XYZ file of N, CA and C in Angstrom:
297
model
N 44.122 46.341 -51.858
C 42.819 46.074 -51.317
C 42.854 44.661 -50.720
N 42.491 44.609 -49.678
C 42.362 43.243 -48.467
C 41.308 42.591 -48.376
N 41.203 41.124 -48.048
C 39.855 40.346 -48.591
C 38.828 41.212 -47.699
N 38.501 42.091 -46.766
C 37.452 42.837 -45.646
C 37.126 43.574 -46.895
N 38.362 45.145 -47.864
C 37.798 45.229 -48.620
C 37.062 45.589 -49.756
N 37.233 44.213 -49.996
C 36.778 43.853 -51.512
C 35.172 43.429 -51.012
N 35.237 42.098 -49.532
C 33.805 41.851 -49.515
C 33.002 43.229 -49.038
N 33.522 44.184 -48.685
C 32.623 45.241 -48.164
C 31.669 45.790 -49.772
N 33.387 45.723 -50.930
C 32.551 46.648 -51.787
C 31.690 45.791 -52.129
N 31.579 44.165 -52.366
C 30.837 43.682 -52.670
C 29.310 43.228 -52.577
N 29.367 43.247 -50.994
C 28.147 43.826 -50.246
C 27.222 45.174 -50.704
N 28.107 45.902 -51.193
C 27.292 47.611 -51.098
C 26.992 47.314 -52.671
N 27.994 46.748 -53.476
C 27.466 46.869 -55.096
C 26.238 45.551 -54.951
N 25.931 44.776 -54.035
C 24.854 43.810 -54.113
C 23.957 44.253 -53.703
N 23.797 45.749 -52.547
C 22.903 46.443 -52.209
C 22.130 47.202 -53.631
N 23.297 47.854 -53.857
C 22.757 48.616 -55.117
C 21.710 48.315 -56.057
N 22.516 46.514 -56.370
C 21.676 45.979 -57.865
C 20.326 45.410 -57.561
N 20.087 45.231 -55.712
C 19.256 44.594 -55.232
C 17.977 46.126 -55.428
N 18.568 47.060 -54.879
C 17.424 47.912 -54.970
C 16.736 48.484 -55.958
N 17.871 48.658 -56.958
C 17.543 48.945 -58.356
C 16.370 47.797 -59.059
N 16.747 46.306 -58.844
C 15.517 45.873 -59.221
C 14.202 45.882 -58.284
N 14.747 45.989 -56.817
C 13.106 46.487 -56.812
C 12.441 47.600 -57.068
N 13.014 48.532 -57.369
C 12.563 49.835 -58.074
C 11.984 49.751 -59.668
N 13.134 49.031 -60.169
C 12.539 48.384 -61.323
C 11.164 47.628 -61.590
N 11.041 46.583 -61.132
C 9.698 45.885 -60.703
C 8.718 46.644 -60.500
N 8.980 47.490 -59.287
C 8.042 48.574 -58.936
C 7.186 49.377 -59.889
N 8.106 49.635 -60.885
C 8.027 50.620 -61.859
C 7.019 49.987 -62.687
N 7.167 48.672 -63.149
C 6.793 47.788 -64.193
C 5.584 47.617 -64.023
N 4.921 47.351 -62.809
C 3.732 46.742 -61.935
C 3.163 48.210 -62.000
N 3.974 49.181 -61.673
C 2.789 50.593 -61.671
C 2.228 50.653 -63.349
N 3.193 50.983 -64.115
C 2.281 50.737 -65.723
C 1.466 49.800 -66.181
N 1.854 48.567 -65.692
C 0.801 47.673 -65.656
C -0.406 47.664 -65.461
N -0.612 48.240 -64.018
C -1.389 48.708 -63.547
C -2.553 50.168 -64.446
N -1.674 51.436 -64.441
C -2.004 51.925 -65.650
C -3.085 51.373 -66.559
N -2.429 50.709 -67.539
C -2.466 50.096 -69.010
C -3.922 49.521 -68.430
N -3.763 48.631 -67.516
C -5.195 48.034 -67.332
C -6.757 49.026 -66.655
N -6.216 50.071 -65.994
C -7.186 51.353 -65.853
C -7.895 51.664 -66.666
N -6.982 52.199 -67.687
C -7.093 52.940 -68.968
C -7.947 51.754 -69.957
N -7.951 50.434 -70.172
C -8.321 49.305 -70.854
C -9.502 49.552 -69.909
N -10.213 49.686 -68.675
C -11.391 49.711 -68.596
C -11.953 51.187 -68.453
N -11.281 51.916 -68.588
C -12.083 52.697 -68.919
C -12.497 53.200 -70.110
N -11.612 52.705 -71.422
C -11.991 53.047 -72.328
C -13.344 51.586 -72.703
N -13.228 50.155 -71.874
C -13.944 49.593 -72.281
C -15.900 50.303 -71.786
N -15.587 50.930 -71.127
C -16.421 51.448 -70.185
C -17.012 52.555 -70.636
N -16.634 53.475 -71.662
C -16.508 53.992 -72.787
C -17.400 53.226 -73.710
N -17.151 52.768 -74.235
C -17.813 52.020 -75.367
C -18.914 51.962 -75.143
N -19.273 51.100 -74.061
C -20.619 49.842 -73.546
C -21.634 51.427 -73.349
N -20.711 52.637 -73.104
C -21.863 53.990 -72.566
C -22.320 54.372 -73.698
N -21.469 54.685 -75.057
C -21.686 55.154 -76.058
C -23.089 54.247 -76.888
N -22.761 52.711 -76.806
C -23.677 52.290 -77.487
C -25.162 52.340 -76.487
N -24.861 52.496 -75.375
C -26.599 52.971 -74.705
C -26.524 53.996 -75.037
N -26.227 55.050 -75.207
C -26.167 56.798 -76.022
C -27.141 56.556 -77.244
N -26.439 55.357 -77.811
C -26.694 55.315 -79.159
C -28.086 54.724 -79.663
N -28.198 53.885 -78.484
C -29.738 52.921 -78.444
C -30.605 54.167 -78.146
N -30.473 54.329 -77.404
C -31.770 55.936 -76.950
C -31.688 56.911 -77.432
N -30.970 57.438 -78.692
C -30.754 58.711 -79.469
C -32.024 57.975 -80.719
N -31.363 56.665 -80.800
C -32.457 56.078 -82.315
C -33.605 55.916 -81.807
N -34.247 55.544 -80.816
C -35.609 55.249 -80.211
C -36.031 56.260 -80.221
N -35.272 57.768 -79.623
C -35.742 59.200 -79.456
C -36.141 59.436 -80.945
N -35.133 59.501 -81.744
C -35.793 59.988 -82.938
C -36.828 59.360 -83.932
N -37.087 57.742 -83.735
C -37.900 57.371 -83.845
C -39.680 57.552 -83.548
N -39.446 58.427 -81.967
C -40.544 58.799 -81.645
C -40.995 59.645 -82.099
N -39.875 60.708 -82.682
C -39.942 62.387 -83.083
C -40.225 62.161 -84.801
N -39.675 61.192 -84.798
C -40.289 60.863 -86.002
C -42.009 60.744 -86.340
N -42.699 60.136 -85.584
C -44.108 59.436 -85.481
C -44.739 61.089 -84.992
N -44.320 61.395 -84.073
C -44.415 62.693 -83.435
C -44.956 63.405 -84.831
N -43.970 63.716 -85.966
C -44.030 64.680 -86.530
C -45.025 64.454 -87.878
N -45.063 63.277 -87.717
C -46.093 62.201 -88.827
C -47.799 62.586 -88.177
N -47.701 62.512 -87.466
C -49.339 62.755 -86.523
C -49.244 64.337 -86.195
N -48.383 65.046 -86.343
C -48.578 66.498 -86.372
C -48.887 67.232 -87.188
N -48.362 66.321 -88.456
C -48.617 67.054 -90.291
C -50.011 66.359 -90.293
N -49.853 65.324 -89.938
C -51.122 64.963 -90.452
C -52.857 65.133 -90.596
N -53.920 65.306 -91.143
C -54.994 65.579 -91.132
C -55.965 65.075 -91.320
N -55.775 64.138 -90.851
C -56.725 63.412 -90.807
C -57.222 62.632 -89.625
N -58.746 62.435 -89.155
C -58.852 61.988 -87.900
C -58.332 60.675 -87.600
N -57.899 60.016 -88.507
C -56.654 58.859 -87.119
C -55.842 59.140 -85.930
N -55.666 60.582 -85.638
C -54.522 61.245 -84.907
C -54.741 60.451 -83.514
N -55.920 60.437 -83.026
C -56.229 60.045 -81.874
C -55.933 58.487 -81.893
N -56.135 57.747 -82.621
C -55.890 56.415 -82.680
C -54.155 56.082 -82.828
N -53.513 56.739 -83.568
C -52.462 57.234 -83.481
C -51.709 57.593 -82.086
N -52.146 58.381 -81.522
C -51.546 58.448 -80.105
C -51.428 57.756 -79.028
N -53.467 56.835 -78.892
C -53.340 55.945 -78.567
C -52.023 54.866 -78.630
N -51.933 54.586 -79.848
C -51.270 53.556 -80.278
C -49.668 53.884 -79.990
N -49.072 55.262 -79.861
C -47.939 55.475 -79.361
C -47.660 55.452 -77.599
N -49.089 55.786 -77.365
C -49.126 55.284 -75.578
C -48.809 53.636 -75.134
N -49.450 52.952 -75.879
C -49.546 51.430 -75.983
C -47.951 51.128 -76.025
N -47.447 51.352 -76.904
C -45.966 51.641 -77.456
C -44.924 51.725 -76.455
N -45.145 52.847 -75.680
C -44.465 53.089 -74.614
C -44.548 52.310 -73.191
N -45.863 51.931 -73.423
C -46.241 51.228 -71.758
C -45.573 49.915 -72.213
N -45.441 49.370 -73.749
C -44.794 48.087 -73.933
C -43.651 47.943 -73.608
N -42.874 49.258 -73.940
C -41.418 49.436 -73.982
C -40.992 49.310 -72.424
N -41.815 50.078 -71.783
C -41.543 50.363 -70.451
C -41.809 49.163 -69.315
N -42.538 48.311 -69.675
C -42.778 47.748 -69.123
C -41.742 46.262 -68.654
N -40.866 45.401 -69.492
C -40.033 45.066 -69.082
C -38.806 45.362 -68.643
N -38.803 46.733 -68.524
C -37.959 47.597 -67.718
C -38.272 47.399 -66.421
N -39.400 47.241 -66.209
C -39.767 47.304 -64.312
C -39.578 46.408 -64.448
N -40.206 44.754 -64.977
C -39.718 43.522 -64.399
C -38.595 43.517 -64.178
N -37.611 43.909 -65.185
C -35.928 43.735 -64.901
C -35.382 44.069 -63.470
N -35.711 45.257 -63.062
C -35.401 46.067 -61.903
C -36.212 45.126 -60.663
């Protein structure tokens, strides 16, 4: 083998190791990538579950009162409802300022 070649093979095995790491890299940066998807969507996940969770307890809170003024017999009912209307227009109401 003559110095032409040896530098030829040397050239083609520098091709090789050159492409292999950018394939490599490539590779690395795509999971990366991945890993951080998946990290917001499961964070994204969460933040949904606990609004799930805020408005399942308020719901049954209401169904609660609901079912308290339904058994009940006595004429407060109306003052009672009142007072769950009041309730709601409170709740609701710094909702529109926000927006």
């Amino acid at each position: 083998m003559d110095f032409g070649e040896f530098m030829g093979l040397a050239v083609a095995m520098g091709t090789v190791v050159a492409i292999f790491g950018i394939l490599t890299k490539t590779y690395l940066r795509r999971l990366e990538h991945k890993e951080r998807i998946a990290a917001i969507r499961a964070q994204g996940t969460v933040s949904v579950a606990a609004d799930r969770s805020d408005v399942i307890e308020r719901l049954e809170h209401r169904i609660r009162v609901l079912e308290r003024i339904a058994t009940d017999k006595s004429e407060n009912v109306a003052a009672q409802i009142e007072a769950l209307r009041n309730e709601r227009a409170a709740l609701s109401a710094p909702a529109k300022e926000a927006v």
